[in-house]
PDB file of C-alpha atoms in Angstrom:
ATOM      1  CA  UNK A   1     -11.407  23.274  -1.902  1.00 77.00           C
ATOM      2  CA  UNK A   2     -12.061  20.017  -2.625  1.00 86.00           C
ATOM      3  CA  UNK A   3     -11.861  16.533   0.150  1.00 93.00           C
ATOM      4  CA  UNK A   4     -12.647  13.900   1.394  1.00 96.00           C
ATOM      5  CA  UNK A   5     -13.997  13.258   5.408  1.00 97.00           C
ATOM      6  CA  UNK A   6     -13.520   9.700   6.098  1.00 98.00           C
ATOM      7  CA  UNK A   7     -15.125  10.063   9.898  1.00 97.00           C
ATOM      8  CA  UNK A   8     -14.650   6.709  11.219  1.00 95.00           C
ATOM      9  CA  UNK A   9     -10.803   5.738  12.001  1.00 96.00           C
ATOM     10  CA  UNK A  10     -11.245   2.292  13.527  1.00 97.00           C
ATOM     11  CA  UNK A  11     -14.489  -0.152  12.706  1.00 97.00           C
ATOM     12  CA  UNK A  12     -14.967  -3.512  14.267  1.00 97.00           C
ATOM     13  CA  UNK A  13     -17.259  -6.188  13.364  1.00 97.00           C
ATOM     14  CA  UNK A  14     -18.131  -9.591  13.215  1.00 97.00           C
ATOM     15  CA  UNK A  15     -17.729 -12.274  10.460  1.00 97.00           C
ATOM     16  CA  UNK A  16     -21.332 -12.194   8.801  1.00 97.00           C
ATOM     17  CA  UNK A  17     -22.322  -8.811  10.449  1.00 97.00           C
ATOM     18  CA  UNK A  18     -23.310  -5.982   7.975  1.00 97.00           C
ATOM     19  CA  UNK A  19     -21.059  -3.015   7.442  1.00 97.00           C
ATOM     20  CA  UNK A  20     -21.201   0.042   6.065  1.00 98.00           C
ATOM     21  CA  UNK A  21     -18.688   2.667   5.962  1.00 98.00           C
ATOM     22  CA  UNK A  22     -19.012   6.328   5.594  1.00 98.00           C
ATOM     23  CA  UNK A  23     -17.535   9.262   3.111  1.00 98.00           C
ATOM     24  CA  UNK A  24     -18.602  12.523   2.461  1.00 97.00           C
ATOM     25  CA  UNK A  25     -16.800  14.721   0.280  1.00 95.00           C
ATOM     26  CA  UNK A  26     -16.618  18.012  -1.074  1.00 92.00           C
ATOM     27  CA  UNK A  27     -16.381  19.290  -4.419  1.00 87.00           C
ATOM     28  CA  UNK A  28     -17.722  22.098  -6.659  1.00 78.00           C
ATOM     29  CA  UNK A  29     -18.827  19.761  -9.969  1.00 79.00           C
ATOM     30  CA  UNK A  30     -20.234  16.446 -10.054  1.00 79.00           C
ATOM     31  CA  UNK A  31     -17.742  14.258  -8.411  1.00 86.00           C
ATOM     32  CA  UNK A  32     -15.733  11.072  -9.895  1.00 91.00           C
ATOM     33  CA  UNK A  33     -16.317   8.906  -6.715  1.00 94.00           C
ATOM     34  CA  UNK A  34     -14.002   5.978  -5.882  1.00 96.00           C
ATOM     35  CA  UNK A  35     -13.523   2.885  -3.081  1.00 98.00           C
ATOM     36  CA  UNK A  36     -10.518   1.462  -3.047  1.00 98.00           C
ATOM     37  CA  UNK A  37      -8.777  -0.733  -0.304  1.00 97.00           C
ATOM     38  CA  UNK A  38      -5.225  -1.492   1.057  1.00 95.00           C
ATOM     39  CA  UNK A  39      -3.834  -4.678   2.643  1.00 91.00           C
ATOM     40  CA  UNK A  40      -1.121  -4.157   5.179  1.00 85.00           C
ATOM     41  CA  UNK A  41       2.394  -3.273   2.754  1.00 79.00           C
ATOM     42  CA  UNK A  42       0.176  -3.485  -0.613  1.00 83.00           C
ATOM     43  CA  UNK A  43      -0.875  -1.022  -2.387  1.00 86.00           C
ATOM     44  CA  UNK A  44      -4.557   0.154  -3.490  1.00 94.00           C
ATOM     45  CA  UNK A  45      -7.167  -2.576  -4.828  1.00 95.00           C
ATOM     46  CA  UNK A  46      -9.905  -0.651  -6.553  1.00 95.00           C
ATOM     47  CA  UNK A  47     -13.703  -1.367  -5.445  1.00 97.00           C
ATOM     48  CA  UNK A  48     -15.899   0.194  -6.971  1.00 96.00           C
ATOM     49  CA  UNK A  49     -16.516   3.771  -8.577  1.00 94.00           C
ATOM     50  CA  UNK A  50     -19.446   5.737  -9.748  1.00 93.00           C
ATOM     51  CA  UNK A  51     -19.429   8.458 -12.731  1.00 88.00           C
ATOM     52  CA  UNK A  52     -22.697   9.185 -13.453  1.00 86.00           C
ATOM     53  CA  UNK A  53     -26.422   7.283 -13.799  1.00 88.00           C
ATOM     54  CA  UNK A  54     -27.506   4.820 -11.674  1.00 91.00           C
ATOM     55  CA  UNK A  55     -26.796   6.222  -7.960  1.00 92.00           C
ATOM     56  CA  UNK A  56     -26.315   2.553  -6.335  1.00 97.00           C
ATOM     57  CA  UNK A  57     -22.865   1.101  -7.546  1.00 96.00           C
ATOM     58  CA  UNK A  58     -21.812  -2.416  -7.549  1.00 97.00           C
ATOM     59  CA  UNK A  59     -18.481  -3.807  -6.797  1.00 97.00           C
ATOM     60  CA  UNK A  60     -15.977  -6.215  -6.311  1.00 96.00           C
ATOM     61  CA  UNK A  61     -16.031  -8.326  -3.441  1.00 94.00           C
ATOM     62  CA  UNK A  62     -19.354  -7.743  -2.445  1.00 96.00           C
ATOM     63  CA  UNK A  63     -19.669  -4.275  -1.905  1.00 98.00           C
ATOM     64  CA  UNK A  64     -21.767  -2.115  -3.119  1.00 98.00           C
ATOM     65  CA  UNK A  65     -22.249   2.191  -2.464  1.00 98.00           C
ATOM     66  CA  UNK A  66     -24.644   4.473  -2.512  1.00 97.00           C
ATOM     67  CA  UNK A  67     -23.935   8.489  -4.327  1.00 95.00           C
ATOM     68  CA  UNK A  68     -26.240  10.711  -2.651  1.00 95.00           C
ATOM     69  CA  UNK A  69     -25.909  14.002  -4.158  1.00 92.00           C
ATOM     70  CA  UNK A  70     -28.157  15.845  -1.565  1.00 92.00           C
ATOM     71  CA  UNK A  71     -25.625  14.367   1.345  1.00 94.00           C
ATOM     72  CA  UNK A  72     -22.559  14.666  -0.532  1.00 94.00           C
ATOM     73  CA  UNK A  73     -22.164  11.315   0.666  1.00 96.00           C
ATOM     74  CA  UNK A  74     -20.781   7.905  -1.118  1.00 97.00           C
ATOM     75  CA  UNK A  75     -20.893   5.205   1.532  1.00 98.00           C
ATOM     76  CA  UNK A  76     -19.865   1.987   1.098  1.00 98.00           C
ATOM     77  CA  UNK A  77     -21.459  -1.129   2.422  1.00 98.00           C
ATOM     78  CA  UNK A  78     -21.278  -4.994   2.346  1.00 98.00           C
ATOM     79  CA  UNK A  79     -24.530  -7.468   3.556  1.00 97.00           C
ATOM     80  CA  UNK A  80     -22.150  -9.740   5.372  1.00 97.00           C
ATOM     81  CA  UNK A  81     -18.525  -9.100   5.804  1.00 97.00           C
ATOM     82  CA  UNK A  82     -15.681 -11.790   5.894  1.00 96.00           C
ATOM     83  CA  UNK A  83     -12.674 -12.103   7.768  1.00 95.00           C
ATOM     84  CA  UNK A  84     -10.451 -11.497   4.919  1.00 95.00           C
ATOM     85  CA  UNK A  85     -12.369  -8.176   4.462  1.00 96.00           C
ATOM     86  CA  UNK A  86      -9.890  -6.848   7.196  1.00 97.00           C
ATOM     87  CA  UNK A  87      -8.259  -4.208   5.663  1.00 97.00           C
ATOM     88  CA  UNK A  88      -7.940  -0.321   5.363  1.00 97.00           C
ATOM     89  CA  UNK A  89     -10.597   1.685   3.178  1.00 98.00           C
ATOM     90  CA  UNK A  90     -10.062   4.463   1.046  1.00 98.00           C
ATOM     91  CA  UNK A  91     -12.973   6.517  -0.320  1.00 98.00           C
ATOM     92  CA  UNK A  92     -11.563   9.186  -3.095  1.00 96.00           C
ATOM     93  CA  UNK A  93     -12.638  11.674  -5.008  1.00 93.00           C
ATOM     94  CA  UNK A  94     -11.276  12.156  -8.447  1.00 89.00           C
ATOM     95  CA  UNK A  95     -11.009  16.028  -8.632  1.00 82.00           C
ATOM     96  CA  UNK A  96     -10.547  16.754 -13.029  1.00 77.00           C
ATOM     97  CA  UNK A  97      -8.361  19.010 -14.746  1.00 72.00           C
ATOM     98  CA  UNK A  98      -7.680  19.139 -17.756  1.00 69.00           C
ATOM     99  CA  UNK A  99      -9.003  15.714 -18.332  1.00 72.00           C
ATOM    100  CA  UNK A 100      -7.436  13.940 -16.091  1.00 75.00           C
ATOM    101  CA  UNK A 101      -7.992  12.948 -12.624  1.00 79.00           C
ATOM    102  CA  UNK A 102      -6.117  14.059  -9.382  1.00 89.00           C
ATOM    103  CA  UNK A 103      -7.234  11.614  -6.844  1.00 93.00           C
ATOM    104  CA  UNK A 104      -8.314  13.242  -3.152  1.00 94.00           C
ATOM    105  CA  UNK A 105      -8.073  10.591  -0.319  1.00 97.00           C
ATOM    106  CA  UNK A 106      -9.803  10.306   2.580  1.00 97.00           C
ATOM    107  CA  UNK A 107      -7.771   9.373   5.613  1.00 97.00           C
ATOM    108  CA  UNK A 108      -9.131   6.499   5.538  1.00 97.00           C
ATOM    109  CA  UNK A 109     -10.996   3.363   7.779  1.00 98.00           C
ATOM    110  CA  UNK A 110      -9.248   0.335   9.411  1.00 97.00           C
ATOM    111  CA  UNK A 111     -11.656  -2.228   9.282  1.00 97.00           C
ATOM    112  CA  UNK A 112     -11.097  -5.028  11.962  1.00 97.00           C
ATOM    113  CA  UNK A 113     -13.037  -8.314  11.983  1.00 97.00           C
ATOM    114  CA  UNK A 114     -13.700 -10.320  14.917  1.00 94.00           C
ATOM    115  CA  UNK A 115     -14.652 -14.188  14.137  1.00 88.00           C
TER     116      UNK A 115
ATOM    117  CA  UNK B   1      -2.368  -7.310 -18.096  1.00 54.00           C
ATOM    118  CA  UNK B   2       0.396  -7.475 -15.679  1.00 77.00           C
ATOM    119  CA  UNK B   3      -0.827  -4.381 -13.378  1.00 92.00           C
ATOM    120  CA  UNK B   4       1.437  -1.696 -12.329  1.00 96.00           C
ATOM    121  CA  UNK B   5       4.713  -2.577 -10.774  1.00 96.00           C
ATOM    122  CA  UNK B   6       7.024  -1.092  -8.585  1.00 97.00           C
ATOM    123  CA  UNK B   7      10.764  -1.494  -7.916  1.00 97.00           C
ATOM    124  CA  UNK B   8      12.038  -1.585  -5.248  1.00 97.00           C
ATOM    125  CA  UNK B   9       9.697  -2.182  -3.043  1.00 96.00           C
ATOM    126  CA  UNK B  10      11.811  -1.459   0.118  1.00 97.00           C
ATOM    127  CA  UNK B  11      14.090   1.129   0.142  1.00 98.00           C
ATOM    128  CA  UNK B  12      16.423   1.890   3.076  1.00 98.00           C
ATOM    129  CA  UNK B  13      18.582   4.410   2.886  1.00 98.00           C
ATOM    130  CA  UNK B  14      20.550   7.113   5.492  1.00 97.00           C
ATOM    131  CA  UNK B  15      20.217  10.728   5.482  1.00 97.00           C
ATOM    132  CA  UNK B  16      21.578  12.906   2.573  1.00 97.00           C
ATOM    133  CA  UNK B  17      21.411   9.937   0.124  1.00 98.00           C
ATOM    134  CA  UNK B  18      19.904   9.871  -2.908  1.00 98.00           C
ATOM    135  CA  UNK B  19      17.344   7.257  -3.805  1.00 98.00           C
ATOM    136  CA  UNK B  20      15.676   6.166  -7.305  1.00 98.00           C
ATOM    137  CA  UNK B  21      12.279   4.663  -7.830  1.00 98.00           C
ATOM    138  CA  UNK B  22      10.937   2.983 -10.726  1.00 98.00           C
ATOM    139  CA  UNK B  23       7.281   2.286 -11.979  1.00 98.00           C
ATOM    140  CA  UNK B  24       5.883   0.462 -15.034  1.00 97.00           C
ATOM    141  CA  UNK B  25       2.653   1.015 -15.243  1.00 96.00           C
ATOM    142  CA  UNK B  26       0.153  -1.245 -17.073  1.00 94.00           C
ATOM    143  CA  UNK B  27       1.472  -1.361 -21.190  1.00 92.00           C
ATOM    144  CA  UNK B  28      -1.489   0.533 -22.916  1.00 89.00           C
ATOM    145  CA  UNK B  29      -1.807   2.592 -20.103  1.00 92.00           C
ATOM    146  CA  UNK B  30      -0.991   6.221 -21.316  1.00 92.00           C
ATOM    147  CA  UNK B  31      -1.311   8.236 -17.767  1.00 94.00           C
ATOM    148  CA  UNK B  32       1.010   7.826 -14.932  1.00 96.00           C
ATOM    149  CA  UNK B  33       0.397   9.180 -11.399  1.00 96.00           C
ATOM    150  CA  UNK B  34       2.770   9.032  -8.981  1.00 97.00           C
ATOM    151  CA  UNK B  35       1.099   9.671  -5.015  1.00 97.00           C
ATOM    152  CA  UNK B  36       3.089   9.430  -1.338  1.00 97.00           C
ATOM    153  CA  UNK B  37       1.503   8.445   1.826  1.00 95.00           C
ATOM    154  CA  UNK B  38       2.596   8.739   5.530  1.00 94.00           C
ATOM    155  CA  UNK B  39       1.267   6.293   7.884  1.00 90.00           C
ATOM    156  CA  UNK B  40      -2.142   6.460   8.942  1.00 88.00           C
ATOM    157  CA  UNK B  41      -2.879   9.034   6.019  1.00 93.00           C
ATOM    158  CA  UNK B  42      -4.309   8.489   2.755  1.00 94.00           C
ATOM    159  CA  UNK B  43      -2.303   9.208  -0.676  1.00 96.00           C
ATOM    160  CA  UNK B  44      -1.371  12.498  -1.603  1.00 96.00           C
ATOM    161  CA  UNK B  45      -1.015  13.274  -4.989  1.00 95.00           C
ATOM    162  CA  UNK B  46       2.667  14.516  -6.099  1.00 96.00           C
ATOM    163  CA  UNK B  47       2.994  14.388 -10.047  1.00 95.00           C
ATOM    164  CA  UNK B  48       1.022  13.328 -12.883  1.00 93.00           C
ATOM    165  CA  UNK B  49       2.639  12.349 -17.056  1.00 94.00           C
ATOM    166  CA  UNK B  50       0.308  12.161 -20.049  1.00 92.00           C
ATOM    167  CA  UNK B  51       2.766  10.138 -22.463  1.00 92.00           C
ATOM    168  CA  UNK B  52       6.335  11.365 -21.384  1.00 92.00           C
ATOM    169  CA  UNK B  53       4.849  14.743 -20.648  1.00 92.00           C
ATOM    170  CA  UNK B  54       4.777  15.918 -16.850  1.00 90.00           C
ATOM    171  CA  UNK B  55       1.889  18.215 -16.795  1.00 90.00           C
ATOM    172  CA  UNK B  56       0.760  18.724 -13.340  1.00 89.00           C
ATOM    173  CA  UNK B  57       3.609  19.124 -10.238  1.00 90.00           C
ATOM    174  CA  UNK B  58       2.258  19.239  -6.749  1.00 90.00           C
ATOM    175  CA  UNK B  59       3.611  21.702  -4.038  1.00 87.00           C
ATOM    176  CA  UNK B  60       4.789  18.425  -1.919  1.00 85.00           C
ATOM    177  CA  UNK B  61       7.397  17.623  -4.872  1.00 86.00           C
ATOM    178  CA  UNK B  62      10.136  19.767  -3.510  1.00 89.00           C
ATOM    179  CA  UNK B  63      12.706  20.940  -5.915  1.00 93.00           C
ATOM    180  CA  UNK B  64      14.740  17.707  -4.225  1.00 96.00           C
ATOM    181  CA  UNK B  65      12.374  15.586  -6.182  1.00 96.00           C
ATOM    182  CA  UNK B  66      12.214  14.928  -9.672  1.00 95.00           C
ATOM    183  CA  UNK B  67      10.160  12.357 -11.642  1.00 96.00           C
ATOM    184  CA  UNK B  68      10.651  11.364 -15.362  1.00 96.00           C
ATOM    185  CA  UNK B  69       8.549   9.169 -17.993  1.00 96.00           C
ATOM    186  CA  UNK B  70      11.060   8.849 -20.844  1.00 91.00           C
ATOM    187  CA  UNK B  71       9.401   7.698 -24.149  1.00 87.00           C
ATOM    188  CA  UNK B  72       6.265   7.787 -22.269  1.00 86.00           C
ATOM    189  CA  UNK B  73       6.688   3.972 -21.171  1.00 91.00           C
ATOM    190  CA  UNK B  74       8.049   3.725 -17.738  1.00 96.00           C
ATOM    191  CA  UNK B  75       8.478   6.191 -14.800  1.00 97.00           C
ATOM    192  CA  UNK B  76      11.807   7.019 -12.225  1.00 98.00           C
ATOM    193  CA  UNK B  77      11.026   9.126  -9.242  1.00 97.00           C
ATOM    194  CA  UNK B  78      14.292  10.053  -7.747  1.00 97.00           C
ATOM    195  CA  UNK B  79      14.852  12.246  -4.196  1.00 97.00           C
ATOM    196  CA  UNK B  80      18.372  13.660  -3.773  1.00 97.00           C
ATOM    197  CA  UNK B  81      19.738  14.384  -0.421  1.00 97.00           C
ATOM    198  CA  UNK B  82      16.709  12.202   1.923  1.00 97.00           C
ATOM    199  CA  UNK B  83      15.189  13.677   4.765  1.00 96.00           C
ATOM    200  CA  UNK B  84      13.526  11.432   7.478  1.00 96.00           C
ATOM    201  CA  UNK B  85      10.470  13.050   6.594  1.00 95.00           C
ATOM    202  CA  UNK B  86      10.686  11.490   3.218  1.00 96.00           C
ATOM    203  CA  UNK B  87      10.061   8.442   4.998  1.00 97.00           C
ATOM    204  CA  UNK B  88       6.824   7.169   3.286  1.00 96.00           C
ATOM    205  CA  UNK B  89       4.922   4.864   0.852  1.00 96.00           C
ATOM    206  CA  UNK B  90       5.348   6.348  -2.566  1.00 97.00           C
ATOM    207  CA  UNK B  91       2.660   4.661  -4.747  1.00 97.00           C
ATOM    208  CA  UNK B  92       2.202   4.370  -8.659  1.00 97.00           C
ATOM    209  CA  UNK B  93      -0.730   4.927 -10.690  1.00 97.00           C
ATOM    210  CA  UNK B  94      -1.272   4.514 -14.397  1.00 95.00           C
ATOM    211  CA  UNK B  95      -4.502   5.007 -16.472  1.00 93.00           C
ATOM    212  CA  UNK B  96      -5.917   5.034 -20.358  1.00 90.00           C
ATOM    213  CA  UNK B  97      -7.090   8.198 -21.122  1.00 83.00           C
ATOM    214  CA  UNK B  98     -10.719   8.502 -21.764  1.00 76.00           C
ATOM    215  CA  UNK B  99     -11.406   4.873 -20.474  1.00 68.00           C
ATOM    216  CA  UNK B 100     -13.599   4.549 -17.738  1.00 68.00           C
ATOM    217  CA  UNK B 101     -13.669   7.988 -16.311  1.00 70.00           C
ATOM    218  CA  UNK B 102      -9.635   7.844 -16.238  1.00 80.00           C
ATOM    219  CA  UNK B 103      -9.790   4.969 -13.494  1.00 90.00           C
ATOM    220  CA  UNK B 104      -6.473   4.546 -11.967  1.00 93.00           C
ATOM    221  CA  UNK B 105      -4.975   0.928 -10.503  1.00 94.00           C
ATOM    222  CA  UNK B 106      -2.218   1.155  -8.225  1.00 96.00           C
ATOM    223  CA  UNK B 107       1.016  -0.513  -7.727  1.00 96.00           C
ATOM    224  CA  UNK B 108       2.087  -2.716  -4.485  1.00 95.00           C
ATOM    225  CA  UNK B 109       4.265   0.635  -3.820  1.00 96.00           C
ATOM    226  CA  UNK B 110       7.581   1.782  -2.520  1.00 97.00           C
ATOM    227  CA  UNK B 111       8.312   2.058   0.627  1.00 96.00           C
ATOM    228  CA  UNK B 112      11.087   4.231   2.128  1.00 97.00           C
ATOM    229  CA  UNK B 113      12.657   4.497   5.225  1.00 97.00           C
ATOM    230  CA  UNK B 114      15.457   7.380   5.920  1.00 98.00           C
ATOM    231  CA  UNK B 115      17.442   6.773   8.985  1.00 96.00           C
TER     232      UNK B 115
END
């Protein structure tokens, strides 16, 4: 079955630290891969998302993740995070049918800066 | 491009009332995805439309829920006789088929509370 292990619950850092954040997943075909993240009462703000080619995705904001296949791993990472970074993570995997994709959350990672 | 928007976007209601959600997803957007989160959880899919068609239902839509996409423009999601446990975020998707790997941006989202 496919999913999505999110294993960190709670990160702290500092303004200007480095952060990376960690998803594996599991699923039977090449996985859709996505980042998004959630303000407190908002709703999802896309990040970044990988398909195929190039292994090291760039996003918004910032970030940037890594697919490695061999890991079943997409982790996401920033060189020097701000405060406004605060925020909850999602990593996803988009598992297809018929075409379409049926998004698989992780549980996700609240992300607390200190200044 | 207006994003995807939601309506209401609090919702209180008491148990054993009915309740009625709307989303408008972005205008060229021809998928619509409709996903509920609990707190401290990630999304869970419940329903996906292609045009007005609902093709995929998931087993957390119980037969209290029903969704509609009527002339394959905007979406209701309506529960009938709330539970508390139907106290959650209930958050919008909407996508253009074969763009992008069927990327899906998110509404600010519903959220319900059943006394």
């Amino acid at each position: 079955a496919q999913s999505v292990t999110q294993p960190d619950i709670h990160i702290t850092v500092s303004e200007g630290a480095s952060l990376e954040l960690r998803c594996n997943y599991s699923y039977g075909a090449t996985p859709y891969l996505f980042w998004y993240v959630q303000s407190p009462g908002q709703g999802l703000q896309l990040l970044l998302k990988y398909f195929s080619g190039d292994t090291l995705v760039q996003g918004i904001k910032g970030f940037e993740a890594e697919f490695k296949r061999s890991q079943s791993s997409f982790n996401l990472r920033k060189p020097s995070v701000h405060w406004s970074d605060a925020a909850e993570y999602f990593c996803a995997v988009g598992a297809r049918s018929g075409g379409y994709n049926k998004l698989i959350f992780g549980a996700g990672t609240r992300l607390a800066v200190h200044p | 491009d207006t994003g995807v928007s939601q309506n209401p976007r609090h919702k209180i209601t008491k148990r054993g009332q009915n309740v009625t959600f709307r989303c408008d997803p972005i205008s060229e957007h021809n998928r619509l995805y409709w996903y509920r989160q609990t707190l401290g959880q990630g999304p869970e899919f419940l329903t996906y439309f292609q045009n007005e068609a609902q093709l995929e239902k998931s087993r957390l839509l119980s037969d209290r829920f029903s969704a509609e996409r009527p002339k394959g423009s905007f979406s209701t999601l309506e529960i009938q006789r709330t539970e508390q446990g139907d106290s959650a975020m209930y958050l919008c998707a909407s996508s253009l088929a074969g763009q992008g790997g069927d990327t899906q941006y998110f509404g600010p989202g519903t959220r319900l509370t059943v006394l």
